[in-house]
Tab-separated table of C-alpha atoms in Angstrom:
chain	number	residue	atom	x	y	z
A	282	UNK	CA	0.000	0.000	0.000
A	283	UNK	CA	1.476	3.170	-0.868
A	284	UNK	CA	2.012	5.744	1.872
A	285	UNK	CA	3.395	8.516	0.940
A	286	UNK	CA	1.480	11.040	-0.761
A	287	UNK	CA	3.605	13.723	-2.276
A	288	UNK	CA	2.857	17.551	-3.147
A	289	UNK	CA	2.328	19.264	-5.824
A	290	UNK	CA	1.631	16.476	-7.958
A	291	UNK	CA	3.461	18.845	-10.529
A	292	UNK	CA	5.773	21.962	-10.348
A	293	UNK	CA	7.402	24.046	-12.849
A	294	UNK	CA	10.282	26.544	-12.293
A	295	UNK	CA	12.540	28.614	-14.086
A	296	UNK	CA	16.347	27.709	-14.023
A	297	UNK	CA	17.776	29.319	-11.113
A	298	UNK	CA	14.853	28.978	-8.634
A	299	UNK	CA	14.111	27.032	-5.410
A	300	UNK	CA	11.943	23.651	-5.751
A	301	UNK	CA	9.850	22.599	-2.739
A	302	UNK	CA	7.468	19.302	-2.656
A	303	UNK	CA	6.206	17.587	0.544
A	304	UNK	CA	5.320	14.208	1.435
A	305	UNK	CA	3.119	13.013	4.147
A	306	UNK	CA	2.547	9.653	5.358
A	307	UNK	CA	0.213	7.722	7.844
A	308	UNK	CA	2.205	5.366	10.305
A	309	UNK	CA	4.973	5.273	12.658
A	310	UNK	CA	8.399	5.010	10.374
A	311	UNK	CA	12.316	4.146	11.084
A	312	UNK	CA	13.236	6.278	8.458
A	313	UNK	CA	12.262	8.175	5.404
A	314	UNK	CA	14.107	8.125	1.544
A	315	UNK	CA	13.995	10.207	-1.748
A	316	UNK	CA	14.758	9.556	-4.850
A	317	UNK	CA	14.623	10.632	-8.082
A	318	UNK	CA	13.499	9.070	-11.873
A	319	UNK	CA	14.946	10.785	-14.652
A	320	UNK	CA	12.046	10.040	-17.656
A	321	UNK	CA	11.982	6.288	-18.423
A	322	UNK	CA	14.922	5.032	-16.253
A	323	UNK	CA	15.203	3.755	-13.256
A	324	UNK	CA	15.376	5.474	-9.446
A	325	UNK	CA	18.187	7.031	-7.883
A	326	UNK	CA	18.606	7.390	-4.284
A	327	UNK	CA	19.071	11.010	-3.405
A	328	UNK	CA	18.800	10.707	0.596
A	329	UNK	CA	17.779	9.423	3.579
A	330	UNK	CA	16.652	10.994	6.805
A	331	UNK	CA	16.106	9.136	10.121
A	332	UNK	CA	13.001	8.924	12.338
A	333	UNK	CA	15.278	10.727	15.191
A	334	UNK	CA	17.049	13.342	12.316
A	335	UNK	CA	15.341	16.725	11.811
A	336	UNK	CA	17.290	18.303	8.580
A	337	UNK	CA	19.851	17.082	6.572
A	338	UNK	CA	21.919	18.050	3.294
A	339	UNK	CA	23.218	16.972	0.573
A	340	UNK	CA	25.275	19.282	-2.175
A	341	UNK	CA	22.164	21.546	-2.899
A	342	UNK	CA	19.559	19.345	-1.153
A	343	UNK	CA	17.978	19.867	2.237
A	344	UNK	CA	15.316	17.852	3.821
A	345	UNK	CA	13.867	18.453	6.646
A	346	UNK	CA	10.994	15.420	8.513
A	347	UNK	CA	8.390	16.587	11.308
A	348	UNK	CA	7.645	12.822	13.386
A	349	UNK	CA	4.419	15.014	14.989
A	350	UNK	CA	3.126	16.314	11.813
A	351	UNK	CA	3.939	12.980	9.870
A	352	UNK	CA	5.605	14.936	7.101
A	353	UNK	CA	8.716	16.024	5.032
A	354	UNK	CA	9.631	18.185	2.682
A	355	UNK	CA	12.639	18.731	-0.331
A	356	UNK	CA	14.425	21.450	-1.208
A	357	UNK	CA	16.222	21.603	-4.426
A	358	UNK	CA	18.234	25.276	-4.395
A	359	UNK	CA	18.969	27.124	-7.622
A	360	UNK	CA	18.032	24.288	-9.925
A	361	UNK	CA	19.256	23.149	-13.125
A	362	UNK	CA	17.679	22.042	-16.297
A	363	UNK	CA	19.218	18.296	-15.266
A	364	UNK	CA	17.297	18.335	-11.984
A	365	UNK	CA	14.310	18.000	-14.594
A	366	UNK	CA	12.586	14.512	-13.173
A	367	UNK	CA	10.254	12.702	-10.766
A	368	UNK	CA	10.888	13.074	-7.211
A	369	UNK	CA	9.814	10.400	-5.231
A	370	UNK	CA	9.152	10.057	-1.071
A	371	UNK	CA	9.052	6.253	0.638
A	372	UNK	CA	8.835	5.381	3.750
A	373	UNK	CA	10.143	3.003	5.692
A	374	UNK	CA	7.166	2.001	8.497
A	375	UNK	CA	8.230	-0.019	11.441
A	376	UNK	CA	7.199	-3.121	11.498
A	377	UNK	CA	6.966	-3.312	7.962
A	378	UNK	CA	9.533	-6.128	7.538
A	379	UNK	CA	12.219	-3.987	5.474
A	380	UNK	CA	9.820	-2.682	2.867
A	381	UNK	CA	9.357	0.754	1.337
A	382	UNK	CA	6.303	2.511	0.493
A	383	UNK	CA	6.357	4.786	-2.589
A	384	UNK	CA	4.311	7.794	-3.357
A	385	UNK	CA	3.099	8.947	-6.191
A	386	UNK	CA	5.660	11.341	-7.106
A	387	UNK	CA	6.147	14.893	-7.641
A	388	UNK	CA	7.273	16.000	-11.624
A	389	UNK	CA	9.506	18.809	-11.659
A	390	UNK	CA	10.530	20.697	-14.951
A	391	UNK	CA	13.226	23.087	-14.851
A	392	UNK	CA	12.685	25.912	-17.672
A	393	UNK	CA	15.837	27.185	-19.268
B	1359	UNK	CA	31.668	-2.379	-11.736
B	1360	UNK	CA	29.068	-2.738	-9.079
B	1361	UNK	CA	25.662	-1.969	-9.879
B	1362	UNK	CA	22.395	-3.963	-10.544
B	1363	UNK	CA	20.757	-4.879	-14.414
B	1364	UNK	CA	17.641	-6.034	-15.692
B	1365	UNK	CA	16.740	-7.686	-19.431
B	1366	UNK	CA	15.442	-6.924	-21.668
B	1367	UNK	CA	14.721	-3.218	-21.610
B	1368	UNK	CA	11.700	-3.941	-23.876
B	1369	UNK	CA	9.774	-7.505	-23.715
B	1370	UNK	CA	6.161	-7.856	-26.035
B	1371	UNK	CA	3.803	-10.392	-24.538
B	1372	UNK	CA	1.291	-12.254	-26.480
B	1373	UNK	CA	-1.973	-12.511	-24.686
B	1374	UNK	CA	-1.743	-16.347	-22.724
B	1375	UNK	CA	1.823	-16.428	-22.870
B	1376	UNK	CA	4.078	-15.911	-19.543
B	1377	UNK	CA	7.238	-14.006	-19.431
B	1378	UNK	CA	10.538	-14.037	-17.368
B	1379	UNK	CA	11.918	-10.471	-16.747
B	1380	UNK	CA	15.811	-10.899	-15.714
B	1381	UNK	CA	16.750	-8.916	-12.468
B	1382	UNK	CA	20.915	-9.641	-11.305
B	1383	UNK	CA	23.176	-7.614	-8.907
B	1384	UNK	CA	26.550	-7.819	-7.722
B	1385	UNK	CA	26.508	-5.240	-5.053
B	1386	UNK	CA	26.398	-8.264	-2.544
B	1387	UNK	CA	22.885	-7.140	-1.088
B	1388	UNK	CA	21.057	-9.877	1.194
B	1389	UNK	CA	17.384	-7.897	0.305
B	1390	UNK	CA	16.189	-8.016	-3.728
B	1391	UNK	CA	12.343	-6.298	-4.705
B	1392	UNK	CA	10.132	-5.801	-7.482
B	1393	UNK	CA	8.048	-3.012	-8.365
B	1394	UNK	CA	5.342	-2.413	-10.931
B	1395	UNK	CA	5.136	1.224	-12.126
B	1396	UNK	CA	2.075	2.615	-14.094
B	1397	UNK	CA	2.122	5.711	-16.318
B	1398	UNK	CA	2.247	8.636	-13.838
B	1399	UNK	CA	2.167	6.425	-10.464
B	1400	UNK	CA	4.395	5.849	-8.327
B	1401	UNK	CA	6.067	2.065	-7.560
B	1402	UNK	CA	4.053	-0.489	-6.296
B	1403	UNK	CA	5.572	-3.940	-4.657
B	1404	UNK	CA	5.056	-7.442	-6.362
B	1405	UNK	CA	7.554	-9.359	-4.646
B	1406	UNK	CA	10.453	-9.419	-2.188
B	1407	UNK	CA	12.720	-11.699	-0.550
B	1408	UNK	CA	15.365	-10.879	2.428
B	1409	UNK	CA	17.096	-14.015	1.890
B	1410	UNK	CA	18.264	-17.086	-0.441
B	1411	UNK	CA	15.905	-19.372	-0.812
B	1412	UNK	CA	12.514	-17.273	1.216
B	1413	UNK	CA	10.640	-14.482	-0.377
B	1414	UNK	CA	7.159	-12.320	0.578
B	1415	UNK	CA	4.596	-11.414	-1.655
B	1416	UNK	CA	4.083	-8.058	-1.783
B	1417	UNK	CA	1.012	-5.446	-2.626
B	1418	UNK	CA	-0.020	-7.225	-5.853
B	1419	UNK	CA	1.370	-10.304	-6.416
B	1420	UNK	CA	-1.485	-11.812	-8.318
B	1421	UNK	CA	-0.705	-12.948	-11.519
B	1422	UNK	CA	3.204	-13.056	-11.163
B	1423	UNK	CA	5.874	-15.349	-9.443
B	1424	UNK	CA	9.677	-15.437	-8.276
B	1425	UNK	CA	12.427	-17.113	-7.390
B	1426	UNK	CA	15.577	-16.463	-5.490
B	1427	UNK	CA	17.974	-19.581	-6.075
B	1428	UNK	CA	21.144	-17.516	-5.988
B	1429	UNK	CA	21.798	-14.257	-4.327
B	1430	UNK	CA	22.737	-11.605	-6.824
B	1431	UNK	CA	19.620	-13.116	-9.204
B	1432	UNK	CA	15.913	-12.456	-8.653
B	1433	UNK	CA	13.873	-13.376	-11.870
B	1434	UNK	CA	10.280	-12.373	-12.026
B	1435	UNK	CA	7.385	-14.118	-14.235
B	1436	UNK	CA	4.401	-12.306	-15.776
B	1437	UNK	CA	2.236	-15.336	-15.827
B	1438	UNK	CA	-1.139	-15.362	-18.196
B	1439	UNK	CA	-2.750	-14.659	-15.086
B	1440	UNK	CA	-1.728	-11.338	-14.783
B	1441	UNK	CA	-4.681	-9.386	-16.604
B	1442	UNK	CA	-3.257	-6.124	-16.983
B	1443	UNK	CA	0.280	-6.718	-17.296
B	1444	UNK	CA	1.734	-4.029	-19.230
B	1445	UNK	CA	3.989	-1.779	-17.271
B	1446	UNK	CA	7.410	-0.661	-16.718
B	1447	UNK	CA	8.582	-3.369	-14.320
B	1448	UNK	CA	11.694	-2.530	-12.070
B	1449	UNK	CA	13.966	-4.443	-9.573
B	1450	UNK	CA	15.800	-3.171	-6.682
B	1451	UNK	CA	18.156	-4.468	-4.013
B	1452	UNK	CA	19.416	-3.508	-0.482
B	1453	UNK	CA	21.336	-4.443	2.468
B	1454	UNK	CA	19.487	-4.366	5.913
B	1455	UNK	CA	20.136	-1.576	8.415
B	1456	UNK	CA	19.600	-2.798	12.106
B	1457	UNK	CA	16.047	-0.995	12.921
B	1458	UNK	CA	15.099	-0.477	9.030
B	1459	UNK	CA	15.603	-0.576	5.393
B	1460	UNK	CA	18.765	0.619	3.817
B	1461	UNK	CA	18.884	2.611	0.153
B	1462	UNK	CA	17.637	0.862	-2.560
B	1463	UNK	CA	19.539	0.444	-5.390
B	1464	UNK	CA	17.672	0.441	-8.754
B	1465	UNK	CA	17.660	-1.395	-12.208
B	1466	UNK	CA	17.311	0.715	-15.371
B	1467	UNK	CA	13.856	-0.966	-15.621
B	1468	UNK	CA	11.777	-3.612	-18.221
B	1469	UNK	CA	9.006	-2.293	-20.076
B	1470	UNK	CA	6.522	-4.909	-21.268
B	1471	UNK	CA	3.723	-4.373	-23.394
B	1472	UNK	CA	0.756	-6.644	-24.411
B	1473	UNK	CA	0.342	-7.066	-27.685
């Protein structure tokens, strides 16, 4: 069952700009991922936070995950026209036996 | 060069006949999945297996079936069960974290289509 429900479903900036999407989720998790699908291809693993982790980074990423509000969020600073894909939120529930639950994504296009 | 590959990138399906998508890694991962993906949707789980020998279905594992003889190879058949069974199909592996599940590692994907 998918958990995650990421928003906007769609978002389109101009090159240069900040990208935000969210994800919330329903249960009780050990951690939380996101990836990314270029068109066509496979996923990519861009991070992963921890249930006890508030914010992290990576290069121009940040993610930040609120336990209370059952929710994250990704920030992509000035994008590119390569960080044109489909960003994707799963969650890792506890007690799930070592599965991940997928949203439905969030498509990003990057304008030149 | 570590990393994880599926064939074929493209498989046609007759109506009634069932298919074998390839899934293999050499990353040394204990954990293999696969996912279904739909045209605008996100991933949804068919099968998984933590181990050699022992896997779980998943969210809709009617109308498919796997085996895990070897480690680095998880093969998945689309059986003429499977109603609706074009999709982009992709496999994943993992290691296990203590307390949770470690990245996932992707395939560059099947795509099957009914003909």
């Amino acid at each position: 069952s998918q958990q995650g429900e990421e928003d906007p479903q769609a978002l389109s900036i101009q090159e240069g700009e900040n990208a935000t999407m969210n994800c919330s989720y329903k249960t009780s998790i050990n951690n939380l991922q996101w990836y990314r699908q270029n068109s066509g291809r496979g996923l990519v693993h861009l991070i992963l936070i921890r249930s006890n982790e508030r914010e992290k980074h990576s290069g121009r990423l940040r993610v930040t995950l609120d336990t209370s509000k059952k929710s994250s969020s990704l920030l992509i600073t000035a994008s590119r026209a390569a960080d044109t894909a489909s960003y994707f939120c799963a969650t890792d529930a506890k007690g799930n036996d070592y599965k991940l639950s997928f949203g439905a994504g969030t498509t990003v296009t990057v304008r030149a | 060069d570590g990393g994880i590959t599926q064939s074929p990138k493209y498989l046609f399906r007759k109506e009634g006949q069932n298919v074998t998508l390839s899934c293999e890694q050499n990353l040394n991962h204990d954990a293999m999945y696969w996912y279904r993906q739909d045209p605008g949707q996100g991933l949804r789980l068919i099968y998984y297996s933590q181990i050699v020998n022992d896997f779980q279905k998943g969210d809709i594992a009617e109308g498919y079936s796997v085996s895990r003889e070897k480690k680095e190879s998880f093969p998945l058949t689309v059986t003429s069960a499977q109603k609706n069974p074009t999709a982009f199909y992709l496999c994943a592996s993992s290691s296990r974290l203590a307390g949770g599940t470690d990245t996932q590692y992707f395939g560059p994907g099947t795509r099957l289509t009914v003909l």
